[in-house]
mmCIF file of C-alpha atoms and ligand atoms in Angstrom:
data_model
loop_
_atom_site.group_PDB
_atom_site.id
_atom_site.type_symbol
_atom_site.label_atom_id
_atom_site.label_comp_id
_atom_site.label_asym_id
_atom_site.label_seq_id
_atom_site.Cartn_x
_atom_site.Cartn_y
_atom_site.Cartn_z
ATOM 1 C CA MET A 1 106.346 111.592 79.018
ATOM 2 C CA ILE A 2 106.887 107.851 80.746
ATOM 3 C CA VAL A 3 108.539 107.483 83.668
ATOM 4 C CA LEU A 4 109.862 104.725 85.583
ATOM 5 C CA GLY A 5 109.568 104.554 89.282
ATOM 6 C CA PHE A 6 111.574 103.233 92.287
ATOM 7 C CA GLU A 7 110.179 102.788 96.171
ATOM 8 C CA SER A 8 112.085 100.737 98.816
ATOM 9 C CA SER A 9 111.730 103.105 101.451
ATOM 10 C CA CYS A 10 110.834 100.783 103.776
ATOM 11 C CA ASP A 11 109.508 97.126 103.332
ATOM 12 C CA GLU A 12 107.700 97.040 100.363
ATOM 13 C CA THR A 13 109.619 96.850 97.123
ATOM 14 C CA SER A 14 107.962 98.664 94.408
ATOM 15 C CA LEU A 15 108.332 99.562 90.860
ATOM 16 C CA ALA A 16 105.907 101.499 88.670
ATOM 17 C CA VAL A 17 105.563 102.915 84.947
ATOM 18 C CA VAL A 18 103.039 106.291 84.540
ATOM 19 C CA GLY A 19 102.408 106.640 81.429
ATOM 20 C CA PRO A 20 102.167 109.805 78.652
ATOM 21 C CA ASP A 21 98.977 111.382 80.307
ATOM 22 C CA GLY A 22 99.772 110.656 83.982
ATOM 23 C CA ARG A 23 98.000 107.435 83.671
ATOM 24 C CA ILE A 24 99.729 104.268 85.849
ATOM 25 C CA LEU A 25 100.967 101.780 83.481
ATOM 26 C CA ALA A 26 101.547 99.365 85.844
ATOM 27 C CA ASN A 27 102.508 99.342 89.367
ATOM 28 C CA LEU A 28 104.458 96.295 90.762
ATOM 29 C CA ILE A 29 104.221 95.812 94.700
ATOM 30 C CA ALA A 30 106.591 92.972 96.741
ATOM 31 C CA SER A 31 105.670 93.280 100.150
ATOM 32 C CA GLN A 32 107.926 92.068 102.868
ATOM 33 C CA VAL A 33 105.093 92.081 105.754
ATOM 34 C CA ASP A 34 105.913 88.168 106.348
ATOM 35 C CA LEU A 35 109.137 88.494 106.729
ATOM 36 C CA HIS A 36 109.523 91.226 109.064
ATOM 37 C CA ALA A 37 106.283 89.729 111.005
ATOM 38 C CA ARG A 38 108.213 87.067 113.165
ATOM 39 C CA TYR A 39 109.995 90.306 114.662
ATOM 40 C CA GLY A 40 107.389 92.595 115.583
ATOM 41 C CA GLY A 41 108.366 95.178 113.262
ATOM 42 C CA VAL A 42 110.550 96.055 110.326
ATOM 43 C CA VAL A 43 114.337 94.993 110.464
ATOM 44 C CA PRO A 44 116.212 97.797 108.637
ATOM 45 C CA GLU A 45 118.764 95.534 107.803
ATOM 46 C CA VAL A 46 116.617 92.370 106.641
ATOM 47 C CA ALA A 47 114.644 94.794 104.235
ATOM 48 C CA SER A 48 117.945 96.228 102.645
ATOM 49 C CA ARG A 49 118.985 92.951 101.639
ATOM 50 C CA ARG A 50 115.117 92.049 100.405
ATOM 51 C CA HIS A 51 115.039 94.941 98.114
ATOM 52 C CA VAL A 52 118.539 94.029 96.536
ATOM 53 C CA GLU A 53 116.903 90.675 95.498
ATOM 54 C CA ALA A 54 113.117 91.476 94.516
ATOM 55 C CA LEU A 55 114.905 94.728 92.141
ATOM 56 C CA GLY A 56 116.389 92.814 89.395
ATOM 57 C CA PRO A 57 113.733 90.553 88.748
ATOM 58 C CA MET A 58 110.682 93.354 88.930
ATOM 59 C CA LEU A 59 112.757 95.405 86.377
ATOM 60 C CA ASP A 60 111.601 93.339 83.554
ATOM 61 C CA GLU A 61 108.465 92.754 84.363
ATOM 62 C CA VAL A 62 106.926 96.062 84.997
ATOM 63 C CA LEU A 63 108.482 97.340 81.863
ATOM 64 C CA ALA A 64 106.546 94.142 80.122
ATOM 65 C CA VAL A 65 103.389 94.787 82.386
ATOM 66 C CA ALA A 66 103.216 98.226 81.309
ATOM 67 C CA GLY A 67 104.278 97.536 77.352
ATOM 68 C CA VAL A 68 106.637 99.767 76.805
ATOM 69 C CA GLY A 69 110.369 99.588 76.306
ATOM 70 C CA TRP A 70 113.661 101.676 77.437
ATOM 71 C CA SER A 71 113.768 103.834 74.610
ATOM 72 C CA ASP A 72 110.290 105.176 75.024
ATOM 73 C CA LEU A 73 111.132 106.364 78.235
ATOM 74 C CA GLY A 74 111.352 109.830 79.036
ATOM 75 C CA GLY A 75 112.645 109.820 82.742
ATOM 76 C CA ILE A 76 113.355 107.449 85.862
ATOM 77 C CA ALA A 77 112.304 109.093 89.576
ATOM 78 C CA ALA A 78 113.119 107.039 93.087
ATOM 79 C CA THR A 79 112.098 107.818 96.744
ATOM 80 C CA ARG A 80 115.177 109.676 97.838
ATOM 81 C CA GLY A 81 113.286 109.693 101.514
ATOM 82 C CA PRO A 82 112.506 110.068 104.374
ATOM 83 C CA GLY A 83 112.966 106.458 105.030
ATOM 84 C CA LEU A 84 115.505 103.687 106.484
ATOM 85 C CA ALA A 85 118.907 104.530 105.072
ATOM 86 C CA GLY A 86 119.896 101.194 103.632
ATOM 87 C CA ALA A 87 116.191 100.647 102.332
ATOM 88 C CA LEU A 88 116.026 103.477 100.537
ATOM 89 C CA LEU A 89 119.515 103.503 99.183
ATOM 90 C CA VAL A 90 119.236 100.331 97.390
ATOM 91 C CA GLY A 91 116.384 101.504 95.376
ATOM 92 C CA LEU A 92 117.906 105.382 94.915
ATOM 93 C CA MET A 93 120.808 103.221 93.281
ATOM 94 C CA ALA A 94 119.209 100.972 91.273
ATOM 95 C CA GLY A 95 116.995 104.591 89.443
ATOM 96 C CA LYS A 96 120.545 105.885 89.221
ATOM 97 C CA ALA A 97 121.922 103.155 87.666
ATOM 98 C CA VAL A 98 119.350 102.619 85.252
ATOM 99 C CA ALA A 99 118.817 106.552 84.521
ATOM 100 C CA PHE A 100 122.865 106.360 84.065
ATOM 101 C CA ALA A 101 122.748 103.229 81.610
ATOM 102 C CA HIS A 102 119.990 104.684 79.527
ATOM 103 C CA GLY A 103 120.919 108.803 79.576
ATOM 104 C CA LEU A 104 117.858 109.478 81.180
ATOM 105 C CA PRO A 105 117.022 112.597 83.436
ATOM 106 C CA PHE A 106 116.647 111.511 86.885
ATOM 107 C CA VAL A 107 114.810 112.940 90.123
ATOM 108 C CA GLY A 108 114.888 112.000 93.623
ATOM 109 C CA VAL A 109 111.510 112.086 95.021
ATOM 110 C CA HIS A 110 110.348 112.814 98.630
ATOM 111 C CA HIS A 111 108.054 109.867 100.120
ATOM 112 C CA LEU A 112 105.398 112.279 101.708
ATOM 113 C CA ALA A 113 104.650 114.260 98.865
ATOM 114 C CA ALA A 114 104.455 111.241 96.636
ATOM 115 C CA HIS A 115 101.743 109.376 99.679
ATOM 116 C CA VAL A 116 100.268 113.108 98.690
ATOM 117 C CA TRP A 117 100.450 113.226 95.342
ATOM 118 C CA ALA A 118 98.874 109.397 94.863
ATOM 119 C CA ASN A 119 95.346 111.449 94.832
ATOM 120 C CA VAL A 120 96.419 113.030 91.746
ATOM 121 C CA ALA A 121 97.756 110.285 89.966
ATOM 122 C CA ALA A 122 94.044 108.378 90.763
ATOM 123 C CA HIS A 123 92.254 111.579 89.648
ATOM 124 C CA PRO A 124 94.186 113.455 87.220
ATOM 125 C CA ASP A 125 91.396 116.119 87.277
ATOM 126 C CA THR A 126 91.929 117.062 91.507
ATOM 127 C CA PRO A 127 91.685 120.738 91.527
ATOM 128 C CA LEU A 128 94.436 122.751 92.965
ATOM 129 C CA PRO A 129 94.731 123.634 95.657
ATOM 130 C CA PHE A 130 93.092 121.055 98.204
ATOM 131 C CA LEU A 131 93.894 119.863 101.493
ATOM 132 C CA CYS A 132 95.530 116.860 101.897
ATOM 133 C CA LEU A 133 95.271 114.573 105.381
ATOM 134 C CA LEU A 134 98.773 112.324 105.192
ATOM 135 C CA VAL A 135 98.597 109.886 107.477
ATOM 136 C CA SER A 136 101.029 106.832 107.758
ATOM 137 C CA GLY A 137 102.973 104.732 110.430
ATOM 138 C CA GLY A 138 105.794 107.505 110.705
ATOM 139 C CA HIS A 139 103.413 110.952 109.589
ATOM 140 C CA THR A 140 100.520 112.377 110.675
ATOM 141 C CA THR A 141 100.063 116.045 108.761
ATOM 142 C CA LEU A 142 97.502 118.423 107.613
ATOM 143 C CA VAL A 143 98.901 119.201 104.414
ATOM 144 C CA ARG A 144 97.688 122.468 101.966
ATOM 145 C CA VAL A 145 98.344 121.462 98.344
ATOM 146 C CA SER A 146 98.710 123.955 95.992
ATOM 147 C CA GLY A 147 100.994 122.082 93.066
ATOM 148 C CA PRO A 148 103.599 119.257 92.987
ATOM 149 C CA SER A 149 106.399 121.637 94.887
ATOM 150 C CA ALA A 150 104.492 123.396 96.872
ATOM 151 C CA MET A 151 103.044 121.396 99.812
ATOM 152 C CA VAL A 152 102.784 123.428 103.224
ATOM 153 C CA GLU A 153 101.817 121.380 106.771
ATOM 154 C CA LEU A 154 99.281 123.081 108.737
ATOM 155 C CA GLY A 155 99.626 121.030 111.284
ATOM 156 C CA ARG A 156 101.042 117.455 112.801
ATOM 157 C CA THR A 157 101.198 115.251 115.093
ATOM 158 C CA GLN A 158 103.562 116.548 118.563
ATOM 159 C CA ASP A 159 104.281 112.788 119.134
ATOM 160 C CA ASP A 160 103.155 109.690 117.557
ATOM 161 C CA ALA A 161 101.734 109.335 114.335
ATOM 162 C CA ALA A 162 98.355 107.684 113.637
ATOM 163 C CA GLY A 163 100.097 104.166 111.935
ATOM 164 C CA GLU A 164 102.367 104.015 115.187
ATOM 165 C CA ALA A 165 99.895 104.410 117.393
ATOM 166 C CA TYR A 166 97.582 101.856 115.260
ATOM 167 C CA ASP A 167 100.481 99.192 115.483
ATOM 168 C CA LYS A 168 101.712 99.572 118.962
ATOM 169 C CA VAL A 169 97.907 99.315 120.082
ATOM 170 C CA GLY A 170 98.108 95.877 117.460
ATOM 171 C CA ARG A 171 101.140 94.786 119.564
ATOM 172 C CA LEU A 172 99.642 95.289 123.163
ATOM 173 C CA LEU A 173 96.745 93.130 122.090
ATOM 174 C CA GLY A 174 98.736 90.621 120.660
ATOM 175 C CA LEU A 175 97.536 91.182 117.295
ATOM 176 C CA GLY A 176 101.127 90.529 115.896
ATOM 177 C CA TYR A 177 102.802 93.328 112.966
ATOM 178 C CA PRO A 178 101.585 95.444 110.851
ATOM 179 C CA GLY A 179 98.409 96.047 113.518
ATOM 180 C CA GLY A 180 96.792 99.013 111.762
ATOM 181 C CA PRO A 181 95.172 96.691 109.096
ATOM 182 C CA ARG A 182 94.342 93.635 112.053
ATOM 183 C CA VAL A 183 93.286 96.415 114.585
ATOM 184 C CA ASP A 184 91.236 97.790 111.576
ATOM 185 C CA ARG A 185 89.459 94.369 110.793
ATOM 186 C CA LEU A 186 88.676 93.678 114.705
ATOM 187 C CA ALA A 187 86.986 97.085 114.949
ATOM 188 C CA ARG A 188 84.361 96.683 112.794
ATOM 189 C CA GLU A 189 83.299 93.466 115.249
ATOM 190 C CA GLY A 190 83.858 95.128 118.396
ATOM 191 C CA ASN A 191 81.505 98.681 120.242
ATOM 192 C CA PRO A 192 82.929 101.761 119.334
ATOM 193 C CA SER A 193 81.618 103.436 122.864
ATOM 194 C CA ALA A 194 83.025 99.757 125.358
ATOM 195 C CA PHE A 195 85.944 102.490 126.235
ATOM 196 C CA ALA A 196 85.920 106.056 126.909
ATOM 197 C CA LEU A 197 89.399 107.272 126.104
ATOM 198 C CA PRO A 198 90.750 110.463 125.868
ATOM 199 C CA ARG A 199 90.587 112.672 122.593
ATOM 200 C CA ALA A 200 93.572 114.878 123.033
ATOM 201 C CA ARG A 201 93.554 118.991 121.916
ATOM 202 C CA MET A 202 96.736 120.434 121.465
ATOM 203 C CA ASP A 203 97.684 124.349 121.802
ATOM 204 C CA HIS A 204 98.017 124.741 118.365
ATOM 205 C CA PRO A 205 94.755 124.005 116.962
ATOM 206 C CA LEU A 206 95.813 122.003 113.859
ATOM 207 C CA ASP A 207 98.410 119.963 115.368
ATOM 208 C CA PHE A 208 97.877 115.929 117.016
ATOM 209 C CA SER A 209 98.918 113.754 119.813
ATOM 210 C CA PHE A 210 98.079 109.806 120.212
ATOM 211 C CA SER A 211 100.764 109.121 122.755
ATOM 212 C CA GLY A 212 98.066 109.210 125.923
ATOM 213 C CA LEU A 213 95.377 107.453 123.772
ATOM 214 C CA LYS A 214 98.206 104.653 123.324
ATOM 215 C CA THR A 215 98.851 104.963 127.241
ATOM 216 C CA ALA A 216 95.313 104.628 128.151
ATOM 217 C CA VAL A 217 94.550 101.469 125.698
ATOM 218 C CA ARG A 218 97.617 100.116 127.602
ATOM 219 C CA ARG A 219 95.960 101.090 131.400
ATOM 220 C CA THR A 220 92.590 99.771 129.795
ATOM 221 C CA VAL A 221 94.596 96.081 128.622
ATOM 222 C CA GLU A 222 96.310 96.112 132.453
ATOM 223 C CA ARG A 223 93.216 96.499 134.092
ATOM 224 C CA TRP A 224 91.068 94.132 132.466
ATOM 225 C CA GLU A 225 94.199 91.433 132.496
ATOM 226 C CA LEU A 226 94.332 92.237 136.459
ATOM 227 C CA ALA A 227 90.511 91.172 136.963
ATOM 228 C CA ASP A 228 91.666 88.306 135.340
ATOM 229 C CA GLY A 229 88.621 87.881 132.567
ATOM 230 C CA PRO A 230 88.723 87.646 128.588
ATOM 231 C CA LEU A 231 90.235 90.708 126.757
ATOM 232 C CA PRO A 232 87.509 92.042 124.874
ATOM 233 C CA VAL A 233 89.795 92.368 122.141
ATOM 234 C CA ALA A 234 87.332 93.870 119.535
ATOM 235 C CA ASP A 235 85.701 96.402 122.007
ATOM 236 C CA ILE A 236 89.348 97.798 122.467
ATOM 237 C CA CYS A 237 90.019 98.214 118.925
ATOM 238 C CA ALA A 238 86.872 99.654 118.380
ATOM 239 C CA SER A 239 86.728 102.195 120.652
ATOM 240 C CA PHE A 240 90.686 103.150 119.764
ATOM 241 C CA GLN A 241 89.424 103.127 116.440
ATOM 242 C CA GLU A 242 86.751 105.685 117.422
ATOM 243 C CA ALA A 243 88.991 108.452 119.052
ATOM 244 C CA VAL A 244 91.918 107.852 115.987
ATOM 245 C CA VAL A 245 89.190 108.657 113.373
ATOM 246 C CA GLU A 246 87.359 110.949 115.617
ATOM 247 C CA VAL A 247 90.062 113.448 115.970
ATOM 248 C CA LEU A 248 91.278 113.034 112.213
ATOM 249 C CA VAL A 249 88.134 113.964 110.777
ATOM 250 C CA ALA A 250 87.277 116.580 113.152
ATOM 251 C CA ARG A 251 90.948 118.184 112.478
ATOM 252 C CA THR A 252 90.764 117.987 108.908
ATOM 253 C CA ILE A 253 87.331 119.820 108.516
ATOM 254 C CA GLU A 254 88.167 122.369 111.002
ATOM 255 C CA ALA A 255 91.678 122.725 108.764
ATOM 256 C CA ALA A 256 89.502 122.863 105.590
ATOM 257 C CA GLU A 257 87.207 125.944 106.858
ATOM 258 C CA ALA A 258 89.994 127.559 108.205
ATOM 259 C CA GLU A 259 91.768 127.458 104.944
ATOM 260 C CA GLY A 260 89.055 127.996 102.638
ATOM 261 C CA LEU A 261 89.808 124.493 101.134
ATOM 262 C CA GLU A 262 86.721 123.022 99.472
ATOM 263 C CA HIS A 263 88.398 119.918 97.887
ATOM 264 C CA VAL A 264 89.774 117.341 100.647
ATOM 265 C CA ALA A 265 91.682 114.071 100.139
ATOM 266 C CA ILE A 266 93.578 111.609 102.383
ATOM 267 C CA ALA A 267 96.697 109.617 101.786
ATOM 268 C CA GLY A 268 99.284 107.618 103.882
ATOM 269 C CA GLY A 269 98.503 103.641 105.023
ATOM 270 C CA VAL A 270 95.737 104.656 107.663
ATOM 271 C CA ALA A 271 94.334 106.064 104.597
ATOM 272 C CA ALA A 272 93.505 102.584 103.936
ATOM 273 C CA ASN A 273 91.300 102.563 107.279
ATOM 274 C CA ARG A 274 87.956 101.878 105.854
ATOM 275 C CA ALA A 275 86.288 103.226 108.766
ATOM 276 C CA LEU A 276 88.412 106.625 108.183
ATOM 277 C CA ARG A 277 87.260 107.007 104.494
ATOM 278 C CA ALA A 278 83.711 106.550 105.392
ATOM 279 C CA ARG A 279 83.494 108.639 108.560
ATOM 280 C CA MET A 280 85.615 111.494 106.223
ATOM 281 C CA ALA A 281 83.559 111.110 103.171
ATOM 282 C CA GLU A 282 80.568 111.750 105.363
ATOM 283 C CA ALA A 283 81.961 114.693 107.310
ATOM 284 C CA CYS A 284 82.289 116.433 104.009
ATOM 285 C CA ALA A 285 79.477 115.985 102.386
ATOM 286 C CA SER A 286 77.460 116.965 105.213
ATOM 287 C CA ARG A 287 79.471 120.192 105.109
ATOM 288 C CA GLY A 288 79.394 120.579 101.468
ATOM 289 C CA LEU A 289 82.752 119.963 101.056
ATOM 290 C CA VAL A 290 84.270 117.327 97.676
ATOM 291 C CA PHE A 291 85.914 114.670 99.242
ATOM 292 C CA ALA A 292 88.032 111.620 97.144
ATOM 293 C CA CYS A 293 90.671 109.345 98.186
ATOM 294 C CA PRO A 294 93.147 107.096 96.258
ATOM 295 C CA PRO A 295 92.236 103.581 96.043
ATOM 296 C CA LEU A 296 93.724 101.265 98.710
ATOM 297 C CA ASP A 297 96.745 100.220 96.515
ATOM 298 C CA LEU A 298 98.100 103.490 96.631
ATOM 299 C CA CYS A 299 97.542 104.498 99.640
ATOM 300 C CA THR A 300 100.284 101.936 101.306
ATOM 301 C CA ASP A 301 103.945 102.076 99.931
ATOM 302 C CA ASN A 302 103.872 101.996 96.502
ATOM 303 C CA ALA A 303 105.930 103.118 93.435
ATOM 304 C CA ALA A 304 102.807 104.548 91.375
ATOM 305 C CA MET A 305 102.943 107.687 93.461
ATOM 306 C CA VAL A 306 106.690 107.941 93.070
ATOM 307 C CA ALA A 307 106.498 107.942 89.321
ATOM 308 C CA ALA A 308 103.476 110.316 89.218
ATOM 309 C CA LEU A 309 105.231 112.615 91.224
ATOM 310 C CA GLY A 310 108.904 112.077 89.758
ATOM 311 C CA ARG A 311 106.984 113.186 86.655
ATOM 312 C CA ALA A 312 105.343 115.980 87.745
ATOM 313 C CA TRP A 313 109.097 117.431 89.273
ATOM 314 C CA LEU A 314 110.549 116.156 85.857
ATOM 315 C CA LEU A 315 108.079 118.436 83.852
ATOM 316 C CA GLU A 316 108.741 121.011 85.981
ATOM 317 C CA GLY A 317 112.199 120.931 85.016
ATOM 318 C CA ARG A 318 114.333 119.092 88.164
ATOM 319 C CA ARG A 319 116.337 117.407 87.629
ATOM 320 C CA ASP A 320 119.552 115.782 90.407
ATOM 321 C CA ASP A 321 122.652 114.455 89.701
ATOM 322 C CA PHE A 322 124.341 110.914 90.872
ATOM 323 C CA GLY A 323 125.868 112.265 93.804
ATOM 324 C CA ILE A 324 122.468 112.492 95.762
ATOM 325 C CA ALA A 325 122.244 110.779 98.572
ATOM 326 C CA PRO A 326 119.294 109.209 100.450
ATOM 327 C CA ARG A 327 117.624 111.698 103.273
ATOM 328 C CA THR A 328 116.511 109.606 106.318
ATOM 329 C CA ARG A 329 114.817 112.932 107.323
ATOM 330 C CA TRP A 330 113.405 115.261 104.879
ATOM 331 C CA PRO A 331 110.765 117.530 105.795
ATOM 332 C CA LEU A 332 108.593 118.921 103.439
ATOM 333 C CA ALA A 333 109.428 122.271 104.136
ATOM 334 C CA GLU A 334 112.594 121.596 102.416
ATOM 335 C CA ILE A 335 111.365 120.372 99.277
ATOM 336 C CA LEU A 336 113.834 122.676 97.324
ATOM 337 C CA PRO A 337 112.176 125.462 95.279
ATOM 338 C CA LEU A 338 111.999 125.131 91.762
ATOM 339 C CA PRO A 339 115.758 125.702 89.444
HETATM 340 O O1 KG4 B 401 102.200 104.792 104.616
HETATM 341 P P1 KG4 B 401 102.744 103.597 104.719
HETATM 342 O O2 KG4 B 401 102.115 102.437 103.937
HETATM 343 O O3 KG4 B 401 104.139 103.176 105.208
HETATM 344 C C1 KG4 B 401 105.067 104.780 105.552
HETATM 345 O O4 KG4 B 401 105.317 105.324 104.597
HETATM 346 O O5 KG4 B 401 104.681 104.979 106.755
HETATM 347 O O6 KG4 B 401 101.658 103.634 106.234
HETATM 348 C C2 KG4 B 401 101.923 102.139 107.035
HETATM 349 C C3 KG4 B 401 101.044 102.036 108.155
HETATM 350 C C4 KG4 B 401 101.495 100.922 108.961
HETATM 351 O O7 KG4 B 401 101.540 102.206 110.300
HETATM 352 C C5 KG4 B 401 100.263 100.435 109.313
HETATM 353 O O8 KG4 B 401 99.990 100.066 110.033
HETATM 354 C C6 KG4 B 401 99.042 101.449 108.586
HETATM 355 O O9 KG4 B 401 99.967 102.799 107.563
HETATM 356 N N1 KG4 B 401 97.835 101.103 108.264
HETATM 357 C C7 KG4 B 401 96.579 100.692 108.578
HETATM 358 C C8 KG4 B 401 95.647 100.420 107.866
HETATM 359 N N2 KG4 B 401 96.397 99.888 106.447
HETATM 360 C C9 KG4 B 401 97.892 100.222 106.837
HETATM 361 N N3 KG4 B 401 96.229 101.597 109.613
HETATM 362 C C10 KG4 B 401 94.449 102.006 110.157
HETATM 363 N N4 KG4 B 401 93.806 100.594 109.178
HETATM 364 C C11 KG4 B 401 94.701 100.171 108.254
HETATM 365 N N5 KG4 B 401 93.727 99.784 107.171
HETATM 366 ZN ZN1 ZN B 402 104.675 105.686 102.872
#
């Protein structure tokens, strides 16, 4: 089954086609990052309007790049949530419209489950079950993945998501938006032990907390400003990144060992972080665990992961009617059981 996927949950407009063997035939991503940078974050209304402008021309292009026509398609998938209401609405309505116009089955896809499934899209031989650390701008969660519809959260952040902490620290250091990739880049030039920053431990062994770390970075910056010296930005970035990566890796290994899962994966925008990828690979290798991660363009928001999970859901027999609405909040636990 060849599936066309739509993604518009935040500030990337993306369309992708996944082929009959699950291979990605095309994955077009139009980023709006420059548009939102001047506001220091995503402006929902601006994002929705840009999705509307971008989608139409991309539709012809994605089919041309994939080398398929409408009659080759077996189904349509679009991100239903979680995400920004107006932004989700654009891709979801576009997906429903083309499904209706071409008489194709339609399914609304869970954005976070799609991030997780990017691992299977990238490496179709990924064995089930596996453990996935999902780290994005809105979520930091450990997930046991037994199938496209069977994802169980083992632990999650109790406050900020890791990506959110990166973006807030970036703003604090005057690095602009989005902070994550910029903090990552500067961290490579700094000393990770320049500043002693906290590593939070929660009551639940597989939960996370990043708000204390963010506050500690703010205090460090304030102290330095009082002393009136030049801010050691690279050292702060490196020390912050060290604290985040250490906790993410440690908790993931603990989860893999507690659950008896031998295969470890990562997903979401922060999975594009080089330090996290390298340290997770090392930690897994030293414990005899197998680690794999998607390429960078399948970590940040993209429609290939949506088309891939949508294809798996359609093959399981899932269908949505054209009455479904976006879900701005949609816990993984609320993915409906199969029909
Ligand atoms: O998954 P994603 O593209 O969108 C959401 O669904 O949230 O994740 C975006 C998040 C942002 O917080 C961004 O700063 C972060 O991922 N991010 C990174 C890196 N690239 C993106 N964080 C750390 N290091 C990176 N290289
Ligand atoms: Zn995302």
